[in-house]
Amino acid sequence: MSLSFIPLGVGDAFSALRYSSCLAVEAEGQVLLVDCPHPIRKMMREASLTSGVELDTDRVAGVALTHLHADHSSGLEGLGYFSFFLLKRRLTVLAHPEVSRRLWDGHLAAGMEALIARPGEPPQPKGVEDYYTLEPLSTEAPVRLGPFTVECRFTYHHVPTTALRIRAGGRCLGYSADTAFDEVLIAWLAQADLLVHETNYGVHTPYEKLAALPAELRSRMRLIHYPDDFDLEASNIEPLIQGRRYEV
Ligand SMILES: [Zn+2]
C-alpha cells in the first residue's frame, strides 16, 4: 500500500460510542496523524489491535492539525509531553498560521508553560518551541513532511479550520475537516483519489446534501464525524469504521 490510513476515531465531540475523529495516515513506514484528540496513545493502541498495524508515537512523523476545537486537538498536550520526556524530541505540527495562531496562548500554555526540573526548585518557563516544531501550511503551495505532501484550504466553521489534501506514493487523500456543506470545497477534495468527508448536525454538513452528490463522487467518498444516531446501514456513502485500515 503506497498510501493508506486508519481512522483512530470517527465520532463527533459528543459521542458516547466512538473516539473523536482522527486519522493515522501511512506511507513509506511513516505516520502522519490528522488531528490529535485525547487519548491519542490509547486510540493508536486499540487501532493497532484491530488493524494488525503497529501504531505508536515512535512512528509519528507529525500531526496535521485542522483546527483547535478540543475534539480535534485535545491530545496535543499529552503527545507533546510524551515527545519531550520520552522520545527526547519535539513534536512536529503542521497547521496553517491562522489555525495555529492561538495554539499556545489559547490552548496549551495553561498546562505547559512551566516545568519543575527537580523537586524543591522553582518552575522554569517553557514556550511552544520547547515542545513543538510548527510547520506552517499554506493555501498557496504544498508543504512536505517525510513522504507526505500536504495542501490546505479553509472551510466554513466557527474557528479557523482547514481541509487537507495529503499526497504520497502517487496517491492523494482528501479530508474535509469540520465544515458546512460547501460545493467548492467538495470540488477541491474531489481531485483526490479518495475523500473523507464529515457529516453532522447544526452548522456541519447534512448527510442529505452529500447523499445527493453524483454516484461516481460518492463511490470515492467516505464519511467521518458522524453522530451516534447516524444510520450506518442506510447510508448510501460508506461510513468509515474506527480501527480498520483503508487503502487510498
Ligand atoms: Zn470543530
PDB file of C-alpha atoms and ligand atoms in Angstrom:
ATOM      1  CA  MET A   1       0.000   0.000   0.000  1.00  0.00           C
ATOM      2  CA  SER A   2       1.626   3.265  -1.103  1.00  0.00           C
ATOM      3  CA  LEU A   3      -0.858   5.421   0.850  1.00  0.00           C
ATOM      4  CA  SER A   4      -3.250   4.093   3.460  1.00  0.00           C
ATOM      5  CA  PHE A   5      -4.966   5.288   6.599  1.00  0.00           C
ATOM      6  CA  ILE A   6      -6.618   4.019   9.750  1.00  0.00           C
ATOM      7  CA  PRO A   7      -9.382   6.085  11.367  1.00  0.00           C
ATOM      8  CA  LEU A   8      -8.424   6.146  15.069  1.00  0.00           C
ATOM      9  CA  GLY A   9     -11.770   7.791  15.777  1.00  0.00           C
ATOM     10  CA  VAL A  10     -14.848   8.520  13.652  1.00  0.00           C
ATOM     11  CA  GLY A  11     -17.208  10.183  16.146  1.00  0.00           C
ATOM     12  CA  ASP A  12     -18.167  13.764  16.920  1.00  0.00           C
ATOM     13  CA  ALA A  13     -17.411  15.809  20.055  1.00  0.00           C
ATOM     14  CA  PHE A  14     -20.441  14.396  21.902  1.00  0.00           C
ATOM     15  CA  SER A  15     -20.039  10.702  21.054  1.00  0.00           C
ATOM     16  CA  ALA A  16     -20.554   8.098  23.761  1.00  0.00           C
ATOM     17  CA  LEU A  17     -19.765   5.283  21.287  1.00  0.00           C
ATOM     18  CA  ARG A  18     -16.617   6.307  19.418  1.00  0.00           C
ATOM     19  CA  TYR A  19     -13.444   8.334  19.734  1.00  0.00           C
ATOM     20  CA  SER A  20     -13.291  11.808  18.206  1.00  0.00           C
ATOM     21  CA  SER A  21     -12.427  11.981  14.515  1.00  0.00           C
ATOM     22  CA  CYS A  22      -8.743  11.377  13.801  1.00  0.00           C
ATOM     23  CA  LEU A  23      -6.791   9.607  11.041  1.00  0.00           C
ATOM     24  CA  ALA A  24      -3.415   7.861  11.112  1.00  0.00           C
ATOM     25  CA  VAL A  25      -2.173   8.224   7.509  1.00  0.00           C
ATOM     26  CA  GLU A  26       0.671   5.879   6.498  1.00  0.00           C
ATOM     27  CA  ALA A  27       3.259   5.959   3.725  1.00  0.00           C
ATOM     28  CA  GLU A  28       6.785   4.503   3.476  1.00  0.00           C
ATOM     29  CA  GLY A  29       6.624   3.315   7.075  1.00  0.00           C
ATOM     30  CA  GLN A  30       5.854   6.774   8.452  1.00  0.00           C
ATOM     31  CA  VAL A  31       2.634   8.011  10.044  1.00  0.00           C
ATOM     32  CA  LEU A  32       1.024  11.431   9.757  1.00  0.00           C
ATOM     33  CA  LEU A  33      -1.732  11.994  12.298  1.00  0.00           C
ATOM     34  CA  VAL A  34      -4.610  14.100  11.013  1.00  0.00           C
ATOM     35  CA  ASP A  35      -5.724  15.873  14.199  1.00  0.00           C
ATOM     36  CA  CYS A  36      -4.869  14.678  17.690  1.00  0.00           C
ATOM     37  CA  PRO A  37      -7.668  14.187  20.201  1.00  0.00           C
ATOM     38  CA  HIS A  38      -7.230  12.716  23.689  1.00  0.00           C
ATOM     39  CA  PRO A  39      -6.472   9.853  24.498  1.00  0.00           C
ATOM     40  CA  ILE A  40      -4.300   9.586  21.402  1.00  0.00           C
ATOM     41  CA  ARG A  41      -1.969   6.759  22.560  1.00  0.00           C
ATOM     42  CA  LYS A  42      -4.898   4.590  23.636  1.00  0.00           C
ATOM     43  CA  MET A  43      -6.571   5.304  20.295  1.00  0.00           C
ATOM     44  CA  MET A  44      -3.397   4.226  18.451  1.00  0.00           C
ATOM     45  CA  ARG A  45      -3.051   1.075  20.552  1.00  0.00           C
ATOM     46  CA  GLU A  46      -6.658  -0.001  20.032  1.00  0.00           C
ATOM     47  CA  ALA A  47      -6.409   0.659  16.271  1.00  0.00           C
ATOM     48  CA  SER A  48      -3.197  -1.429  16.228  1.00  0.00           C
ATOM     49  CA  LEU A  49      -5.051  -4.353  17.783  1.00  0.00           C
ATOM     50  CA  THR A  50      -7.964  -4.210  15.307  1.00  0.00           C
ATOM     51  CA  SER A  51      -5.940  -3.460  12.145  1.00  0.00           C
ATOM     52  CA  GLY A  52      -2.792  -5.501  12.852  1.00  0.00           C
ATOM     53  CA  VAL A  53      -0.707  -2.401  12.040  1.00  0.00           C
ATOM     54  CA  GLU A  54       1.880  -1.313  14.617  1.00  0.00           C
ATOM     55  CA  LEU A  55       0.957   2.228  15.603  1.00  0.00           C
ATOM     56  CA  ASP A  56       2.673   4.225  18.316  1.00  0.00           C
ATOM     57  CA  THR A  57       4.370   7.546  18.932  1.00  0.00           C
ATOM     58  CA  ASP A  58       7.755   6.436  17.557  1.00  0.00           C
ATOM     59  CA  ARG A  59       6.281   6.118  14.049  1.00  0.00           C
ATOM     60  CA  VAL A  60       4.561   9.516  14.094  1.00  0.00           C
ATOM     61  CA  ALA A  61       6.331  11.969  11.767  1.00  0.00           C
ATOM     62  CA  GLY A  62       3.953  14.751  12.761  1.00  0.00           C
ATOM     63  CA  VAL A  63       0.405  15.968  13.289  1.00  0.00           C
ATOM     64  CA  ALA A  64      -1.535  17.839  10.587  1.00  0.00           C
ATOM     65  CA  LEU A  65      -3.912  19.975  12.627  1.00  0.00           C
ATOM     66  CA  THR A  66      -7.198  21.153  11.074  1.00  0.00           C
ATOM     67  CA  HIS A  67      -8.444  23.365  13.936  1.00  0.00           C
ATOM     68  CA  LEU A  68      -8.393  23.999  17.680  1.00  0.00           C
ATOM     69  CA  HIS A  69     -11.725  22.524  18.812  1.00  0.00           C
ATOM     70  CA  ALA A  70     -10.914  20.084  21.617  1.00  0.00           C
ATOM     71  CA  ASP A  71     -12.328  17.028  19.830  1.00  0.00           C
ATOM     72  CA  HIS A  72      -9.559  17.570  17.243  1.00  0.00           C
ATOM     73  CA  SER A  73      -6.705  18.943  19.336  1.00  0.00           C
ATOM     74  CA  SER A  74      -7.055  17.843  22.987  1.00  0.00           C
ATOM     75  CA  GLY A  75      -4.322  15.177  22.637  1.00  0.00           C
ATOM     76  CA  LEU A  76      -1.593  17.656  21.669  1.00  0.00           C
ATOM     77  CA  GLU A  77      -0.549  18.378  25.266  1.00  0.00           C
ATOM     78  CA  GLY A  78      -0.153  14.689  26.119  1.00  0.00           C
ATOM     79  CA  LEU A  79       1.630  13.827  22.869  1.00  0.00           C
ATOM     80  CA  GLY A  80       3.830  16.937  23.224  1.00  0.00           C
ATOM     81  CA  TYR A  81       4.860  15.929  26.741  1.00  0.00           C
ATOM     82  CA  PHE A  82       5.404  12.309  25.633  1.00  0.00           C
ATOM     83  CA  SER A  83       7.733  13.510  22.853  1.00  0.00           C
ATOM     84  CA  PHE A  84       9.555  15.860  25.244  1.00  0.00           C
ATOM     85  CA  PHE A  85      10.107  13.447  28.135  1.00  0.00           C
ATOM     86  CA  LEU A  86      10.285  10.013  26.492  1.00  0.00           C
ATOM     87  CA  LEU A  87      11.235  10.478  22.826  1.00  0.00           C
ATOM     88  CA  LYS A  88      13.516  13.456  23.614  1.00  0.00           C
ATOM     89  CA  ARG A  89      12.401  15.318  20.510  1.00  0.00           C
ATOM     90  CA  ARG A  90       9.927  17.965  19.527  1.00  0.00           C
ATOM     91  CA  LEU A  91       6.575  17.053  18.018  1.00  0.00           C
ATOM     92  CA  THR A  92       6.075  18.422  14.505  1.00  0.00           C
ATOM     93  CA  VAL A  93       2.712  20.132  13.999  1.00  0.00           C
ATOM     94  CA  LEU A  94       1.641  21.164  10.506  1.00  0.00           C
ATOM     95  CA  ALA A  95      -1.039  23.832  10.525  1.00  0.00           C
ATOM     96  CA  HIS A  96      -1.973  26.985   8.661  1.00  0.00           C
ATOM     97  CA  PRO A  97      -0.763  30.022  10.708  1.00  0.00           C
ATOM     98  CA  GLU A  98      -4.399  31.106  11.174  1.00  0.00           C
ATOM     99  CA  VAL A  99      -5.201  27.669  12.640  1.00  0.00           C
ATOM    100  CA  SER A 100      -2.181  27.614  14.976  1.00  0.00           C
ATOM    101  CA  ARG A 101      -2.274  31.337  15.896  1.00  0.00           C
ATOM    102  CA  ARG A 102      -3.751  30.662  19.364  1.00  0.00           C
ATOM    103  CA  LEU A 103      -2.415  27.090  19.763  1.00  0.00           C
ATOM    104  CA  TRP A 104      -0.032  28.117  22.538  1.00  0.00           C
ATOM    105  CA  ASP A 105      -1.622  31.074  24.335  1.00  0.00           C
ATOM    106  CA  GLY A 106      -5.227  29.972  23.926  1.00  0.00           C
ATOM    107  CA  HIS A 107      -4.854  26.207  24.287  1.00  0.00           C
ATOM    108  CA  LEU A 108      -1.568  24.697  25.517  1.00  0.00           C
ATOM    109  CA  ALA A 109       0.190  27.330  27.659  1.00  0.00           C
ATOM    110  CA  ALA A 110      -2.030  26.901  30.728  1.00  0.00           C
ATOM    111  CA  GLY A 111      -0.781  23.333  31.191  1.00  0.00           C
ATOM    112  CA  MET A 112       2.704  23.559  29.670  1.00  0.00           C
ATOM    113  CA  GLU A 113       4.253  26.985  30.299  1.00  0.00           C
ATOM    114  CA  ALA A 114       6.145  25.941  33.454  1.00  0.00           C
ATOM    115  CA  LEU A 115       8.179  22.834  34.333  1.00  0.00           C
ATOM    116  CA  ILE A 116       9.937  21.861  37.556  1.00  0.00           C
ATOM    117  CA  ALA A 117      13.319  20.259  36.776  1.00  0.00           C
ATOM    118  CA  ARG A 118      13.881  18.898  40.307  1.00  0.00           C
ATOM    119  CA  PRO A 119      11.706  18.803  43.444  1.00  0.00           C
ATOM    120  CA  GLY A 120      12.174  21.948  45.507  1.00  0.00           C
ATOM    121  CA  GLU A 121      13.328  24.080  42.561  1.00  0.00           C
ATOM    122  CA  PRO A 122      11.153  26.831  41.107  1.00  0.00           C
ATOM    123  CA  PRO A 123       9.330  26.092  37.825  1.00  0.00           C
ATOM    124  CA  GLN A 124      11.226  27.001  34.643  1.00  0.00           C
ATOM    125  CA  PRO A 125       9.329  28.947  31.978  1.00  0.00           C
ATOM    126  CA  LYS A 126       8.657  26.982  28.779  1.00  0.00           C
ATOM    127  CA  GLY A 127       7.467  28.074  25.363  1.00  0.00           C
ATOM    128  CA  VAL A 128       5.822  26.395  22.397  1.00  0.00           C
ATOM    129  CA  GLU A 129       9.238  25.876  20.744  1.00  0.00           C
ATOM    130  CA  ASP A 130      10.415  23.731  23.687  1.00  0.00           C
ATOM    131  CA  TYR A 131       7.884  21.036  22.776  1.00  0.00           C
ATOM    132  CA  TYR A 132       6.780  21.580  19.177  1.00  0.00           C
ATOM    133  CA  THR A 133       8.135  22.332  15.724  1.00  0.00           C
ATOM    134  CA  LEU A 134       5.429  24.332  13.967  1.00  0.00           C
ATOM    135  CA  GLU A 135       5.455  23.846  10.184  1.00  0.00           C
ATOM    136  CA  PRO A 136       3.148  26.383   8.521  1.00  0.00           C
ATOM    137  CA  LEU A 137       0.758  25.031   5.909  1.00  0.00           C
ATOM    138  CA  SER A 138      -0.165  27.326   3.044  1.00  0.00           C
ATOM    139  CA  THR A 139      -3.139  27.708   0.732  1.00  0.00           C
ATOM    140  CA  GLU A 140      -0.642  28.751  -1.976  1.00  0.00           C
ATOM    141  CA  ALA A 141       1.853  25.881  -2.066  1.00  0.00           C
ATOM    142  CA  PRO A 142       2.152  22.275  -0.833  1.00  0.00           C
ATOM    143  CA  VAL A 143       4.297  21.515   2.231  1.00  0.00           C
ATOM    144  CA  ARG A 144       6.463  18.404   2.513  1.00  0.00           C
ATOM    145  CA  LEU A 145       6.906  16.219   5.622  1.00  0.00           C
ATOM    146  CA  GLY A 146       8.781  12.944   5.048  1.00  0.00           C
ATOM    147  CA  PRO A 147       6.897  11.057   2.301  1.00  0.00           C
ATOM    148  CA  PHE A 148       3.805  13.292   2.677  1.00  0.00           C
ATOM    149  CA  THR A 149       2.925  16.405   0.696  1.00  0.00           C
ATOM    150  CA  VAL A 150       0.150  18.420   2.337  1.00  0.00           C
ATOM    151  CA  GLU A 151      -2.126  21.106   0.904  1.00  0.00           C
ATOM    152  CA  CYS A 152      -4.845  23.008   2.771  1.00  0.00           C
ATOM    153  CA  ARG A 153      -7.985  25.045   2.084  1.00  0.00           C
ATOM    154  CA  PHE A 154     -10.198  26.952   4.529  1.00  0.00           C
ATOM    155  CA  THR A 155     -13.634  25.587   5.402  1.00  0.00           C
ATOM    156  CA  TYR A 156     -16.781  27.181   6.868  1.00  0.00           C
ATOM    157  CA  HIS A 157     -16.519  26.574  10.622  1.00  0.00           C
ATOM    158  CA  HIS A 158     -16.631  28.517  13.918  1.00  0.00           C
ATOM    159  CA  VAL A 159     -12.867  28.915  14.270  1.00  0.00           C
ATOM    160  CA  PRO A 160     -10.150  28.942  11.562  1.00  0.00           C
ATOM    161  CA  THR A 161     -10.257  25.436  10.056  1.00  0.00           C
ATOM    162  CA  THR A 162      -8.624  23.879   7.007  1.00  0.00           C
ATOM    163  CA  ALA A 163      -9.438  20.868   4.878  1.00  0.00           C
ATOM    164  CA  LEU A 164      -6.444  18.865   3.680  1.00  0.00           C
ATOM    165  CA  ARG A 165      -5.141  17.020   0.631  1.00  0.00           C
ATOM    166  CA  ILE A 166      -2.356  14.583   1.505  1.00  0.00           C
ATOM    167  CA  ARG A 167      -0.245  13.008  -1.261  1.00  0.00           C
ATOM    168  CA  ALA A 168       2.265  10.151  -1.066  1.00  0.00           C
ATOM    169  CA  GLY A 169       3.319   7.350  -3.387  1.00  0.00           C
ATOM    170  CA  GLY A 170       1.380   8.830  -6.315  1.00  0.00           C
ATOM    171  CA  ARG A 171      -1.963   8.734  -4.450  1.00  0.00           C
ATOM    172  CA  CYS A 172      -3.989  11.521  -2.822  1.00  0.00           C
ATOM    173  CA  LEU A 173      -6.306  11.526   0.210  1.00  0.00           C
ATOM    174  CA  GLY A 174      -8.728  14.409   0.767  1.00  0.00           C
ATOM    175  CA  TYR A 175     -10.115  15.324   4.199  1.00  0.00           C
ATOM    176  CA  SER A 176     -12.894  17.881   4.660  1.00  0.00           C
ATOM    177  CA  ALA A 177     -12.237  18.527   8.373  1.00  0.00           C
ATOM    178  CA  ASP A 178     -15.212  20.238  10.065  1.00  0.00           C
ATOM    179  CA  THR A 179     -17.257  22.271   7.616  1.00  0.00           C
ATOM    180  CA  ALA A 180     -20.671  23.368   6.461  1.00  0.00           C
ATOM    181  CA  PHE A 181     -21.775  21.979   3.092  1.00  0.00           C
ATOM    182  CA  ASP A 182     -19.546  23.669   0.514  1.00  0.00           C
ATOM    183  CA  GLU A 183     -19.666  22.603  -3.140  1.00  0.00           C
ATOM    184  CA  VAL A 184     -16.447  24.459  -3.964  1.00  0.00           C
ATOM    185  CA  LEU A 185     -14.632  22.624  -1.155  1.00  0.00           C
ATOM    186  CA  ILE A 186     -16.048  19.304  -2.376  1.00  0.00           C
ATOM    187  CA  ALA A 187     -14.769  20.049  -5.912  1.00  0.00           C
ATOM    188  CA  TRP A 188     -11.317  20.733  -4.402  1.00  0.00           C
ATOM    189  CA  LEU A 189     -11.445  17.476  -2.427  1.00  0.00           C
ATOM    190  CA  ALA A 190     -12.760  15.555  -5.460  1.00  0.00           C
ATOM    191  CA  GLN A 191      -9.340  15.933  -7.104  1.00  0.00           C
ATOM    192  CA  ALA A 192      -8.118  13.371  -4.554  1.00  0.00           C
ATOM    193  CA  ASP A 193      -8.378   9.624  -5.228  1.00  0.00           C
ATOM    194  CA  LEU A 194     -10.368   9.123  -2.019  1.00  0.00           C
ATOM    195  CA  LEU A 195     -12.103  11.808   0.038  1.00  0.00           C
ATOM    196  CA  VAL A 196     -13.120  11.626   3.679  1.00  0.00           C
ATOM    197  CA  HIS A 197     -15.994  13.994   4.457  1.00  0.00           C
ATOM    198  CA  GLU A 198     -17.606  14.955   7.729  1.00  0.00           C
ATOM    199  CA  THR A 199     -21.326  14.838   8.371  1.00  0.00           C
ATOM    200  CA  ASN A 200     -23.268  16.024  11.410  1.00  0.00           C
ATOM    201  CA  TYR A 201     -25.995  18.358  12.685  1.00  0.00           C
ATOM    202  CA  GLY A 202     -26.128  22.148  13.117  1.00  0.00           C
ATOM    203  CA  VAL A 203     -23.510  24.067  11.145  1.00  0.00           C
ATOM    204  CA  HIS A 204     -21.944  20.820   9.940  1.00  0.00           C
ATOM    205  CA  THR A 205     -22.625  19.104   6.585  1.00  0.00           C
ATOM    206  CA  PRO A 206     -26.058  17.426   6.434  1.00  0.00           C
ATOM    207  CA  TYR A 207     -25.938  13.809   5.235  1.00  0.00           C
ATOM    208  CA  GLU A 208     -28.773  14.541   2.762  1.00  0.00           C
ATOM    209  CA  LYS A 209     -26.594  17.056   0.881  1.00  0.00           C
ATOM    210  CA  LEU A 210     -23.787  14.514   0.456  1.00  0.00           C
ATOM    211  CA  ALA A 211     -26.213  11.719  -0.411  1.00  0.00           C
ATOM    212  CA  ALA A 212     -27.465  13.834  -3.349  1.00  0.00           C
ATOM    213  CA  LEU A 213     -23.987  14.099  -4.921  1.00  0.00           C
ATOM    214  CA  PRO A 214     -23.233  12.155  -8.154  1.00  0.00           C
ATOM    215  CA  ALA A 215     -22.728   8.406  -7.695  1.00  0.00           C
ATOM    216  CA  GLU A 216     -19.148   8.487  -9.039  1.00  0.00           C
ATOM    217  CA  LEU A 217     -18.157  11.020  -6.389  1.00  0.00           C
ATOM    218  CA  ARG A 218     -19.980   9.170  -3.611  1.00  0.00           C
ATOM    219  CA  SER A 219     -18.129   5.979  -4.585  1.00  0.00           C
ATOM    220  CA  ARG A 220     -14.842   7.737  -3.739  1.00  0.00           C
ATOM    221  CA  MET A 221     -16.215   9.377  -0.587  1.00  0.00           C
ATOM    222  CA  ARG A 222     -16.136   8.014   2.982  1.00  0.00           C
ATOM    223  CA  LEU A 223     -17.971   9.537   5.952  1.00  0.00           C
ATOM    224  CA  ILE A 224     -16.496  10.557   9.303  1.00  0.00           C
ATOM    225  CA  HIS A 225     -17.511  12.727  12.302  1.00  0.00           C
ATOM    226  CA  TYR A 226     -21.000  11.237  12.238  1.00  0.00           C
ATOM    227  CA  PRO A 227     -23.333  11.390  15.261  1.00  0.00           C
ATOM    228  CA  ASP A 228     -24.089   8.341  17.421  1.00  0.00           C
ATOM    229  CA  ASP A 229     -27.598   8.022  15.967  1.00  0.00           C
ATOM    230  CA  PHE A 230     -26.346   8.002  12.351  1.00  0.00           C
ATOM    231  CA  ASP A 231     -27.804   5.014  10.460  1.00  0.00           C
ATOM    232  CA  LEU A 232     -24.692   3.259   9.154  1.00  0.00           C
ATOM    233  CA  GLU A 233     -26.688   0.598   7.264  1.00  0.00           C
ATOM    234  CA  ALA A 234     -28.949   3.076   5.454  1.00  0.00           C
ATOM    235  CA  SER A 235     -26.133   5.390   4.319  1.00  0.00           C
ATOM    236  CA  ASN A 236     -25.538   5.487   0.555  1.00  0.00           C
ATOM    237  CA  ILE A 237     -21.994   6.712   1.235  1.00  0.00           C
ATOM    238  CA  GLU A 238     -19.664   4.280   3.023  1.00  0.00           C
ATOM    239  CA  PRO A 239     -19.085   5.380   6.637  1.00  0.00           C
ATOM    240  CA  LEU A 240     -15.539   4.840   7.949  1.00  0.00           C
ATOM    241  CA  ILE A 241     -15.182   2.236  10.678  1.00  0.00           C
ATOM    242  CA  GLN A 242     -12.904   3.057  13.605  1.00  0.00           C
ATOM    243  CA  GLY A 243      -9.756   0.931  13.694  1.00  0.00           C
ATOM    244  CA  ARG A 244      -9.990  -0.501  10.154  1.00  0.00           C
ATOM    245  CA  ARG A 245      -7.259   0.063   7.546  1.00  0.00           C
ATOM    246  CA  TYR A 246      -8.164   1.700   4.214  1.00  0.00           C
ATOM    247  CA  GLU A 247      -6.087   1.889   1.053  1.00  0.00           C
ATOM    248  CA  VAL A 248      -6.230   5.163  -0.879  1.00  0.00           C
TER     249      VAL A 248
HETATM  250 ZN    ZN B   1     -14.900  21.697  15.023  1.00  0.00          ZN
END
